[in-house]
Coordinates of C-alpha atoms in Angstrom, one line a residue:
Chain A
M64 CA -13.4 -21.7 -52.2
K65 CA -12.5 -23.3 -48.9
K66 CA -12.9 -19.9 -47.2
F67 CA -16.3 -19.7 -48.7
A68 CA -17.2 -23.1 -47.5
I69 CA -16.1 -22.2 -44.0
F70 CA -18.2 -19.0 -44.2
I71 CA -21.3 -21.0 -45.2
V72 CA -20.7 -23.4 -42.3
A73 CA -20.3 -20.5 -39.9
V74 CA -23.5 -18.8 -41.1
F75 CA -25.3 -22.1 -40.8
A76 CA -24.0 -22.6 -37.3
L77 CA -25.1 -19.1 -36.3
L78 CA -28.6 -19.7 -37.7
L79 CA -28.8 -23.0 -35.8
G80 CA -27.7 -21.3 -32.7
A81 CA -30.3 -18.6 -33.2
C82 CA -33.0 -21.2 -33.7
S83 CA -32.2 -23.1 -30.5
T84 CA -32.3 -20.0 -28.3
G85 CA -35.5 -18.9 -30.2
T86 CA -37.4 -22.0 -29.1
G87 CA -36.6 -21.2 -25.5
D88 CA -35.8 -24.8 -24.5
T89 CA -33.2 -24.4 -21.7
N90 CA -33.2 -27.8 -20.2
E91 CA -30.8 -29.4 -22.6
P92 CA -27.1 -29.5 -21.7
E93 CA -25.0 -26.8 -23.3
K94 CA -24.3 -28.0 -26.8
V95 CA -20.8 -27.5 -28.2
E96 CA -21.1 -25.3 -31.3
D97 CA -20.3 -27.1 -34.6
V98 CA -16.6 -26.7 -35.2
N99 CA -14.7 -27.4 -38.4
L100 CA -11.1 -28.2 -37.7
T101 CA -8.6 -28.1 -40.7
V102 CA -5.4 -30.0 -40.1
F103 CA -2.4 -29.7 -42.4
A104 CA -0.3 -32.8 -41.9
A105 CA 2.8 -34.4 -43.6
A106 CA 1.9 -37.0 -46.1
S107 CA 3.6 -39.8 -44.1
L108 CA 1.0 -39.2 -41.3
K109 CA -2.0 -40.0 -43.5
S110 CA -3.2 -43.3 -42.1
T111 CA -2.4 -42.5 -38.4
F112 CA -4.0 -39.0 -38.5
E113 CA -7.1 -40.2 -40.2
E114 CA -7.6 -42.9 -37.5
L115 CA -6.9 -40.4 -34.7
G116 CA -9.1 -37.7 -36.4
A117 CA -12.1 -40.1 -36.4
Q118 CA -11.4 -40.8 -32.7
F119 CA -11.2 -37.1 -31.9
E120 CA -14.5 -36.5 -33.6
K121 CA -16.1 -39.2 -31.6
D122 CA -14.7 -37.8 -28.3
N123 CA -15.8 -34.3 -29.2
P124 CA -19.3 -34.2 -30.7
G125 CA -19.9 -31.3 -33.0
V126 CA -16.3 -31.2 -34.1
T127 CA -15.4 -32.2 -37.7
V128 CA -11.7 -32.7 -38.6
D129 CA -10.6 -32.2 -42.2
F130 CA -7.1 -33.1 -43.4
N131 CA -4.8 -31.7 -46.0
F132 CA -1.9 -34.2 -46.5
A133 CA 1.1 -33.0 -48.5
G134 CA 4.8 -32.6 -48.3
S135 CA 5.8 -30.5 -45.3
S136 CA 7.5 -27.8 -47.3
D137 CA 4.4 -27.4 -49.5
L138 CA 2.2 -27.2 -46.4
V139 CA 4.4 -24.4 -44.8
A140 CA 4.2 -22.5 -48.1
Q141 CA 0.4 -22.8 -48.2
I142 CA 0.0 -21.7 -44.5
Q143 CA 2.3 -18.7 -45.2
D144 CA 0.1 -17.8 -48.2
G145 CA -2.9 -17.7 -45.9
A146 CA -4.5 -21.1 -46.3
P147 CA -7.1 -21.6 -43.7
A148 CA -5.5 -24.1 -41.3
D149 CA -5.9 -24.7 -37.6
V150 CA -3.2 -27.2 -36.9
F151 CA 0.1 -28.1 -38.6
A152 CA 2.0 -31.3 -38.2
S153 CA 5.4 -31.5 -39.9
A154 CA 7.5 -34.4 -40.9
D155 CA 10.6 -32.6 -39.7
V156 CA 11.7 -29.9 -37.3
K157 CA 13.2 -27.8 -40.2
N158 CA 9.8 -27.1 -41.7
M159 CA 8.2 -26.4 -38.3
D160 CA 11.0 -23.9 -37.7
K161 CA 10.1 -22.2 -40.9
A162 CA 6.5 -21.9 -39.7
V163 CA 7.6 -20.6 -36.3
A164 CA 9.9 -18.1 -38.0
A165 CA 6.9 -16.9 -40.2
D166 CA 5.1 -16.2 -36.9
V167 CA 2.1 -18.4 -37.8
V168 CA 2.4 -20.8 -34.9
A169 CA 0.5 -20.4 -31.6
G170 CA 2.6 -21.5 -28.6
E171 CA 5.4 -24.1 -28.7
P172 CA 5.4 -27.0 -31.2
V173 CA 5.4 -30.4 -29.5
L174 CA 7.2 -33.5 -30.7
F175 CA 4.9 -36.4 -31.0
A176 CA 6.7 -39.1 -33.1
T177 CA 10.0 -40.1 -34.6
N178 CA 10.9 -42.0 -37.7
V179 CA 14.0 -43.6 -39.0
L180 CA 15.1 -44.9 -42.4
Q181 CA 15.0 -48.5 -43.4
I182 CA 16.1 -50.4 -46.6
A183 CA 13.2 -51.6 -48.7
T184 CA 13.6 -54.3 -51.3
P185 CA 11.2 -56.3 -53.4
P186 CA 9.9 -59.3 -51.4
N187 CA 12.4 -61.7 -52.9
N188 CA 15.3 -59.4 -52.3
P189 CA 17.0 -60.2 -55.7
K190 CA 20.4 -58.6 -54.9
K191 CA 20.5 -60.2 -51.4
I192 CA 20.9 -56.9 -49.6
A193 CA 21.7 -57.3 -45.9
T194 CA 23.6 -54.2 -44.8
F195 CA 23.8 -50.5 -45.6
A196 CA 27.1 -51.1 -47.3
D197 CA 25.4 -53.5 -49.8
L198 CA 23.5 -50.6 -51.2
A199 CA 26.8 -49.3 -52.7
K200 CA 27.4 -52.4 -54.7
P201 CA 27.7 -51.5 -58.4
D202 CA 25.0 -54.0 -59.7
V203 CA 22.4 -52.8 -57.2
K204 CA 19.8 -50.4 -58.7
L205 CA 19.3 -48.1 -55.7
V206 CA 16.6 -45.5 -55.6
I207 CA 16.6 -42.7 -52.9
C208 CA 14.9 -39.4 -52.2
A209 CA 16.5 -36.3 -53.7
P210 CA 18.5 -34.3 -51.1
Q211 CA 16.1 -31.4 -51.4
V212 CA 13.3 -33.3 -49.6
P213 CA 13.3 -34.4 -46.0
C214 CA 13.8 -38.2 -46.6
G215 CA 16.7 -37.3 -49.0
N216 CA 18.3 -35.1 -46.4
A217 CA 18.1 -37.9 -43.9
T218 CA 19.6 -40.3 -46.5
V219 CA 22.6 -38.0 -47.2
Q220 CA 23.3 -37.7 -43.4
V221 CA 23.1 -41.5 -42.8
A222 CA 25.4 -42.2 -45.8
E223 CA 27.9 -39.6 -44.4
K224 CA 27.8 -41.1 -40.9
A225 CA 28.3 -44.6 -42.3
G226 CA 31.1 -43.3 -44.6
I227 CA 29.5 -44.9 -47.6
K228 CA 29.1 -43.3 -51.0
L229 CA 25.8 -44.2 -52.6
S230 CA 25.3 -44.0 -56.3
P231 CA 21.6 -44.2 -56.9
V232 CA 20.0 -44.7 -60.4
S233 CA 17.3 -42.2 -59.4
E234 CA 16.7 -39.5 -56.8
E235 CA 12.9 -39.3 -56.4
Q236 CA 10.7 -36.4 -55.4
S237 CA 9.1 -38.1 -52.4
V238 CA 9.4 -41.1 -50.2
T239 CA 6.3 -42.6 -51.7
D240 CA 7.9 -42.4 -55.2
V241 CA 10.9 -44.4 -53.9
L242 CA 8.5 -47.0 -52.4
G243 CA 6.6 -47.1 -55.7
K244 CA 9.8 -47.9 -57.6
V245 CA 10.7 -50.7 -55.2
R246 CA 7.1 -52.1 -55.2
S247 CA 7.1 -52.2 -59.0
G248 CA 10.4 -54.0 -59.0
E249 CA 12.1 -51.3 -61.0
A250 CA 14.6 -50.8 -58.2
D251 CA 16.5 -53.5 -56.4
A252 CA 16.5 -51.4 -53.2
G253 CA 15.3 -48.1 -51.9
L254 CA 15.7 -46.0 -48.7
V255 CA 12.4 -45.1 -47.1
Y256 CA 11.0 -44.6 -43.6
V257 CA 10.3 -47.6 -41.5
T258 CA 6.6 -46.5 -41.4
D259 CA 6.5 -46.8 -45.2
V260 CA 7.7 -50.3 -45.0
T261 CA 5.0 -51.1 -42.4
S262 CA 2.3 -49.6 -44.6
A263 CA 3.5 -51.4 -47.7
G264 CA 2.9 -54.8 -45.9
D265 CA 3.9 -57.8 -48.0
D266 CA 4.8 -55.7 -51.1
V267 CA 8.3 -55.0 -49.9
L268 CA 10.8 -56.4 -47.5
G269 CA 12.2 -54.1 -44.8
I270 CA 15.8 -54.4 -43.8
E271 CA 17.0 -52.7 -40.6
F272 CA 20.5 -51.3 -40.4
P273 CA 22.2 -49.9 -37.3
E274 CA 23.4 -46.7 -39.0
S275 CA 19.7 -45.6 -39.2
A276 CA 19.7 -44.7 -35.5
E277 CA 22.2 -41.9 -36.2
V278 CA 19.6 -39.8 -38.0
V279 CA 16.2 -39.7 -36.3
N280 CA 13.5 -37.7 -38.0
E281 CA 11.2 -35.9 -35.5
Y282 CA 7.6 -34.9 -36.1
P283 CA 6.4 -31.7 -34.4
I284 CA 2.8 -30.5 -34.2
A285 CA 1.4 -27.1 -33.3
A286 CA -1.9 -25.1 -33.4
L287 CA -1.9 -22.1 -35.7
K288 CA -2.4 -18.4 -34.8
N289 CA -5.0 -17.8 -37.5
S290 CA -7.3 -20.6 -36.2
K291 CA -10.9 -19.5 -35.5
N292 CA -11.1 -22.3 -32.9
L293 CA -7.7 -22.1 -31.2
K294 CA -8.9 -24.0 -28.1
V295 CA -10.1 -27.0 -30.2
A296 CA -7.0 -26.8 -32.3
Q297 CA -4.8 -26.9 -29.2
A298 CA -6.9 -29.8 -27.8
F299 CA -6.3 -31.7 -31.1
A300 CA -2.6 -31.1 -30.9
A301 CA -2.5 -32.3 -27.3
F302 CA -4.6 -35.4 -28.2
I303 CA -2.0 -36.3 -30.9
A304 CA 0.8 -36.2 -28.4
S305 CA -1.3 -38.0 -25.7
P306 CA -0.7 -41.7 -24.7
E307 CA -3.8 -42.6 -26.7
G308 CA -2.2 -41.0 -29.8
Q309 CA 1.1 -42.7 -29.1
K310 CA -0.4 -46.1 -29.2
V311 CA -1.6 -45.5 -32.8
F312 CA 1.9 -44.2 -33.9
K313 CA 3.6 -47.1 -32.3
A314 CA 1.4 -49.5 -34.2
A315 CA 2.3 -47.8 -37.5
G316 CA 6.0 -48.2 -36.8
F317 CA 6.8 -44.7 -35.5
G318 CA 9.2 -44.2 -32.6
Q319 CA 8.5 -42.1 -29.5
P320 CA 10.2 -38.8 -29.0
Chain B
M47 CA -18.4 -11.5 -100.1
S48 CA -18.2 -7.8 -99.3
H49 CA -17.7 -7.9 -95.5
P50 CA -16.0 -10.7 -93.6
S51 CA -18.5 -11.8 -91.0
R52 CA -17.7 -10.5 -87.6
P53 CA -18.6 -12.1 -84.3
P54 CA -21.2 -10.3 -82.2
A55 CA -19.8 -7.5 -80.0
W56 CA -20.6 -9.2 -76.7
T57 CA -18.2 -12.0 -77.5
W58 CA -15.4 -9.6 -76.7
I59 CA -16.1 -9.8 -73.0
P60 CA -15.6 -13.6 -72.5
A61 CA -12.9 -13.4 -75.1
A62 CA -11.0 -10.8 -73.1
G63 CA -11.6 -12.9 -70.0
G64 CA -10.1 -16.0 -71.6
A65 CA -7.1 -14.1 -72.9
L66 CA -6.5 -12.6 -69.5
F67 CA -6.8 -15.9 -67.8
L68 CA -4.1 -17.3 -70.0
G69 CA -1.9 -14.2 -70.1
V70 CA -2.0 -12.9 -66.5
P71 CA -0.3 -15.9 -64.8
L72 CA 2.6 -15.7 -67.2
V73 CA 3.0 -12.0 -66.5
A74 CA 2.7 -12.6 -62.7
M75 CA 5.5 -15.2 -63.0
A76 CA 7.6 -12.8 -64.9
L77 CA 7.0 -10.3 -62.1
A78 CA 7.9 -12.9 -59.4
T79 CA 11.2 -13.7 -61.1
E80 CA 14.3 -12.4 -59.4
W81 CA 15.8 -10.9 -62.6
S82 CA 18.9 -9.7 -60.8
Q83 CA 19.9 -13.4 -60.1
F84 CA 18.3 -14.8 -63.2
W85 CA 21.5 -15.6 -65.1
E86 CA 23.1 -17.1 -62.0
L87 CA 20.1 -19.2 -61.2
I88 CA 19.7 -20.7 -64.7
T89 CA 23.4 -21.4 -65.2
S90 CA 24.0 -23.4 -62.0
D91 CA 25.4 -26.9 -62.5
S92 CA 22.1 -28.7 -62.0
S93 CA 20.2 -26.2 -64.2
R94 CA 22.6 -26.5 -67.0
A95 CA 22.6 -30.3 -66.8
A96 CA 18.8 -30.2 -66.9
L97 CA 18.6 -27.8 -69.8
L98 CA 21.2 -29.7 -71.9
L99 CA 19.4 -33.1 -71.2
S100 CA 16.0 -31.6 -72.1
I101 CA 17.3 -30.2 -75.4
K102 CA 19.1 -33.5 -76.3
T103 CA 16.2 -35.7 -75.4
A104 CA 13.6 -33.5 -77.0
T105 CA 15.6 -33.4 -80.2
A106 CA 16.1 -37.2 -80.2
S107 CA 12.3 -37.6 -79.6
T108 CA 11.5 -35.3 -82.5
V109 CA 13.6 -37.4 -84.8
V110 CA 11.9 -40.6 -83.7
C111 CA 8.6 -38.9 -84.0
I112 CA 9.4 -38.0 -87.6
V113 CA 10.6 -41.4 -88.5
L114 CA 7.6 -43.2 -87.0
G115 CA 5.0 -40.4 -87.4
V116 CA 5.3 -39.5 -91.1
P117 CA 4.5 -43.1 -92.3
L118 CA 1.8 -43.3 -89.7
A119 CA 0.1 -40.1 -90.9
L120 CA 0.5 -41.3 -94.5
V121 CA -1.2 -44.6 -93.8
L122 CA -4.0 -43.0 -91.7
S123 CA -4.7 -40.3 -94.3
R124 CA -4.3 -42.3 -97.5
T125 CA -5.8 -45.6 -96.7
Q126 CA -9.6 -46.1 -96.8
S127 CA -9.7 -49.1 -94.5
R128 CA -12.5 -49.2 -91.9
L129 CA -10.4 -51.2 -89.6
L130 CA -7.6 -48.6 -89.7
S131 CA -9.8 -45.7 -89.1
S132 CA -11.3 -47.4 -86.1
F133 CA -7.8 -47.5 -84.7
R134 CA -7.3 -43.8 -85.2
P135 CA -8.8 -42.5 -81.9
L136 CA -6.7 -45.1 -80.1
L137 CA -3.5 -43.8 -81.6
L138 CA -4.3 -40.3 -80.6
L139 CA -5.3 -41.3 -77.1
P140 CA -2.1 -40.0 -75.5
L141 CA -3.2 -36.5 -76.5
V142 CA -5.9 -36.6 -73.9
L143 CA -4.4 -39.0 -71.3
P144 CA -2.7 -37.6 -68.3
P145 CA 1.0 -38.2 -68.9
V146 CA 1.4 -40.0 -65.6
V147 CA -1.0 -42.7 -67.1
G148 CA 1.3 -42.9 -70.1
G149 CA 4.2 -43.5 -67.7
M150 CA 2.3 -46.3 -66.0
A151 CA 1.5 -47.8 -69.4
L152 CA 5.2 -47.6 -70.4
L153 CA 6.2 -49.2 -67.1
A154 CA 3.7 -52.0 -67.7
T155 CA 5.3 -52.6 -71.1
F156 CA 9.0 -51.8 -70.7
G157 CA 9.5 -52.0 -66.9
R158 CA 11.7 -54.8 -65.5
R159 CA 8.6 -56.8 -64.8
G160 CA 6.7 -55.5 -67.9
L161 CA 5.2 -57.3 -70.8
L162 CA 8.3 -56.8 -73.0
G163 CA 10.7 -55.5 -70.3
Q164 CA 11.1 -58.8 -68.6
H165 CA 12.4 -60.3 -71.8
L166 CA 14.7 -57.4 -72.5
E167 CA 16.0 -57.8 -69.0
T168 CA 17.0 -61.4 -69.7
L169 CA 18.8 -60.2 -72.8
G170 CA 20.7 -57.8 -70.7
F171 CA 18.9 -54.6 -71.7
T172 CA 17.4 -52.4 -69.0
I173 CA 15.5 -49.3 -70.1
A174 CA 14.4 -48.0 -66.7
F175 CA 16.4 -45.1 -65.2
S176 CA 18.1 -44.5 -68.5
T177 CA 18.1 -41.5 -70.9
I178 CA 16.4 -43.8 -73.4
A179 CA 13.5 -44.1 -71.1
V180 CA 13.1 -40.3 -71.1
V181 CA 13.1 -40.3 -74.9
M182 CA 10.5 -43.1 -74.9
A183 CA 8.3 -41.2 -72.5
Q184 CA 8.6 -38.1 -74.7
V185 CA 7.8 -39.9 -77.9
F186 CA 4.8 -41.5 -76.3
V187 CA 3.2 -38.1 -75.5
S188 CA 4.4 -36.1 -78.5
L189 CA 4.0 -38.5 -81.5
P190 CA 0.2 -37.9 -81.7
F191 CA 0.9 -34.1 -82.1
L192 CA 3.0 -34.8 -85.2
V193 CA 0.6 -37.4 -86.6
L194 CA -2.4 -35.2 -86.1
T195 CA -0.8 -32.1 -87.7
L196 CA 0.6 -33.9 -90.6
E197 CA -2.5 -35.9 -91.3
G198 CA -4.5 -32.6 -91.5
S199 CA -2.0 -31.3 -94.1
L200 CA -2.1 -34.5 -96.1
R201 CA -5.9 -34.4 -96.3
S202 CA -6.1 -30.8 -97.3
A203 CA -3.3 -31.2 -99.8
G204 CA -5.4 -33.7 -101.6
K205 CA -4.3 -36.5 -104.0
Q206 CA -4.5 -34.7 -107.3
F207 CA -0.8 -34.2 -107.9
E208 CA 0.0 -37.7 -106.6
E209 CA -2.4 -39.2 -109.1
I210 CA -1.1 -37.2 -112.0
A211 CA 2.4 -38.2 -111.1
A212 CA 1.4 -41.9 -110.9
T213 CA -0.3 -41.7 -114.3
L214 CA 3.0 -40.3 -115.7
G215 CA 4.7 -43.4 -114.5
A216 CA 6.2 -42.4 -111.1
G217 CA 6.5 -45.3 -108.6
P218 CA 4.9 -44.9 -105.1
S219 CA 8.2 -44.1 -103.4
T220 CA 9.0 -41.5 -106.1
V221 CA 5.6 -39.9 -105.6
L222 CA 6.1 -39.9 -101.8
F223 CA 9.5 -38.1 -101.9
R224 CA 9.0 -35.9 -105.0
I225 CA 5.3 -34.9 -104.6
T226 CA 3.7 -35.7 -101.3
L227 CA 6.3 -34.7 -98.8
P228 CA 7.3 -31.4 -100.5
L229 CA 3.6 -30.5 -100.6
V230 CA 3.1 -31.0 -96.9
L231 CA 6.5 -29.8 -95.8
P232 CA 5.1 -26.8 -93.8
G233 CA 2.7 -29.1 -92.0
L234 CA 5.5 -31.5 -91.3
A235 CA 7.6 -28.7 -89.9
A236 CA 4.8 -27.4 -87.7
G237 CA 4.1 -31.0 -86.5
A238 CA 7.7 -31.6 -85.7
I239 CA 8.0 -28.3 -83.8
L240 CA 4.9 -29.0 -81.8
A241 CA 6.2 -32.5 -81.0
F242 CA 9.5 -30.9 -79.9
A243 CA 7.7 -28.5 -77.7
R244 CA 5.6 -31.2 -76.1
A245 CA 8.7 -33.3 -75.5
L246 CA 10.4 -30.4 -73.9
G247 CA 7.6 -30.0 -71.4
E248 CA 7.1 -33.6 -70.7
F249 CA 6.9 -34.3 -67.0
G250 CA 4.4 -36.9 -65.8
A251 CA 5.4 -39.9 -67.9
T252 CA 9.1 -39.2 -67.4
I253 CA 9.0 -39.0 -63.6
T254 CA 6.8 -42.2 -63.5
F255 CA 8.8 -44.2 -66.0
A256 CA 12.3 -42.9 -66.2
G257 CA 13.1 -41.6 -62.7
S258 CA 15.1 -38.5 -61.8
L259 CA 18.8 -38.2 -61.8
Q260 CA 20.9 -35.2 -62.7
G261 CA 22.3 -35.4 -66.2
V262 CA 20.7 -38.8 -66.9
T263 CA 16.9 -38.5 -66.5
R264 CA 16.3 -35.2 -64.8
T265 CA 15.0 -32.9 -67.5
L266 CA 14.1 -29.3 -67.1
P267 CA 10.5 -29.8 -65.9
L268 CA 11.7 -32.4 -63.3
E269 CA 14.4 -30.0 -62.1
I270 CA 11.8 -27.2 -61.7
Y271 CA 9.6 -29.5 -59.6
L272 CA 12.5 -30.5 -57.4
Q273 CA 14.0 -27.0 -57.0
R274 CA 10.6 -25.8 -55.8
E275 CA 11.2 -27.8 -52.6
T276 CA 14.2 -25.8 -51.5
D277 CA 14.8 -22.9 -53.9
P278 CA 11.5 -21.4 -55.3
N279 CA 13.5 -18.5 -56.9
A280 CA 15.5 -21.0 -59.0
A281 CA 12.3 -22.9 -59.8
I282 CA 10.6 -19.7 -61.1
A283 CA 13.8 -18.6 -63.1
L284 CA 13.9 -22.1 -64.8
S285 CA 10.1 -21.8 -65.4
M286 CA 10.7 -18.5 -67.2
L287 CA 13.4 -20.1 -69.3
L288 CA 10.9 -22.8 -70.3
V289 CA 8.3 -20.2 -71.1
V290 CA 10.7 -18.4 -73.3
L291 CA 11.7 -21.6 -75.1
A292 CA 8.0 -22.5 -75.6
A293 CA 7.2 -19.0 -76.8
V294 CA 9.9 -19.2 -79.4
V295 CA 8.6 -22.6 -80.6
M296 CA 5.0 -21.4 -80.8
Y297 CA 6.0 -18.3 -82.6
T298 CA 7.9 -20.3 -85.2
V299 CA 4.9 -22.5 -85.8
H300 CA 2.7 -19.5 -86.1
R301 CA 5.1 -17.9 -88.6
S302 CA 5.3 -21.1 -90.7
Q303 CA 1.5 -21.4 -90.7
E304 CA 1.1 -17.7 -91.8
A305 CA 3.5 -18.4 -94.6
R306 CA 1.3 -21.2 -95.8
T307 CA -1.8 -19.1 -96.1

């Protein structure tokens, strides 16, 4: 369906091009052909990428940026299965490596942001959590990500480095599920990314802990080989990593690589 | 009637299309399954824990569904109250609701800050993240299946025998246990099996309301969804297992309905 839509857009663009040459008006500056850029990005990048996508469209008239936000491993699988994507931004290096190994990436991936874990509790912090060790107290209902997903992998590593055994009441499928359980008050505490705490605003309380610095999640971005507009795709990837992009990531709580 | 009426010949084309649409994906999944590792994949610790939990909770849910659903179907089918029949669509709503919505509704009721949950919490009961929460989620989505099936049987069985028994002096409870229930037993069995199958496949309400922890709340569908992240082969093997379980259930229902006619 998406392929068909792109086909229609391409036909339309060709027709438009034919019309403009047909009228023979040559005084106008060279108009960039309409380009539709499809960006596959990790779910945690939604708000920042939407903001930067709008900026990119403004800076490059004729370019439209469409997003597909999902879990990084799902996105890699979709790209490998031939989904029409121009750019891929992953929430971890592991999934970008998978894409590189599958030979779908054009050039070298670039790191553009980092993220660390933070403790999230309901605003009143009912169990008075102050340190990472407090999460292991028996009366604390702790919710974390399952080890199979990136945030869970980070959680396992942090707990190992801190030498603390966590016994969660639930291992959720995604970081947003963990945040949801904390927001609704079902959980006394959860381990999420610092950017999730920022985006949740007053709904949760974020508690920093020094051990989080031991496990830094890095976000790489790369243009994809199958892109029909590789130059624009590369320009978008470069824009994300540019100082202008960095400002937006910093405001959202991301760290710099 | 000399000839049973046949559908027009052209209906075979869309009919075949529909059958293929339902059948081909299952065949494709069977083809994608790594059969050489199948046994190994479905007997890993996490798979076994998920399977065992699924069977335990689905069985418990079916029992609860029978205990609550049989009286509900009786009341709905044997009472001629306008008020009651206006409630009927509401009771069957979970049939058409996305299960995740059911999960949200249960959370709003039995969650720690929920309508009833906050009082249970002060009494020292917490439902969230427990196996009981899984059973509740399953009952919420599967009860309507049992009620609907049984209600149909009750209506088609009619009240003739019940009325005769009553005129002969049998009390209402005697009529229920000696006449009504034996009459609709095949319908009850079919409804119970459907409810069991629905409970076995329950995902959305469980993940929303109960959470996900091996051996406690992570049922087979949740395990499949999680395995998909890292081990697609295991996810497909477990999916096949669920397909086989569901096929056995559906076949049993089919047989019991054939036996009735």
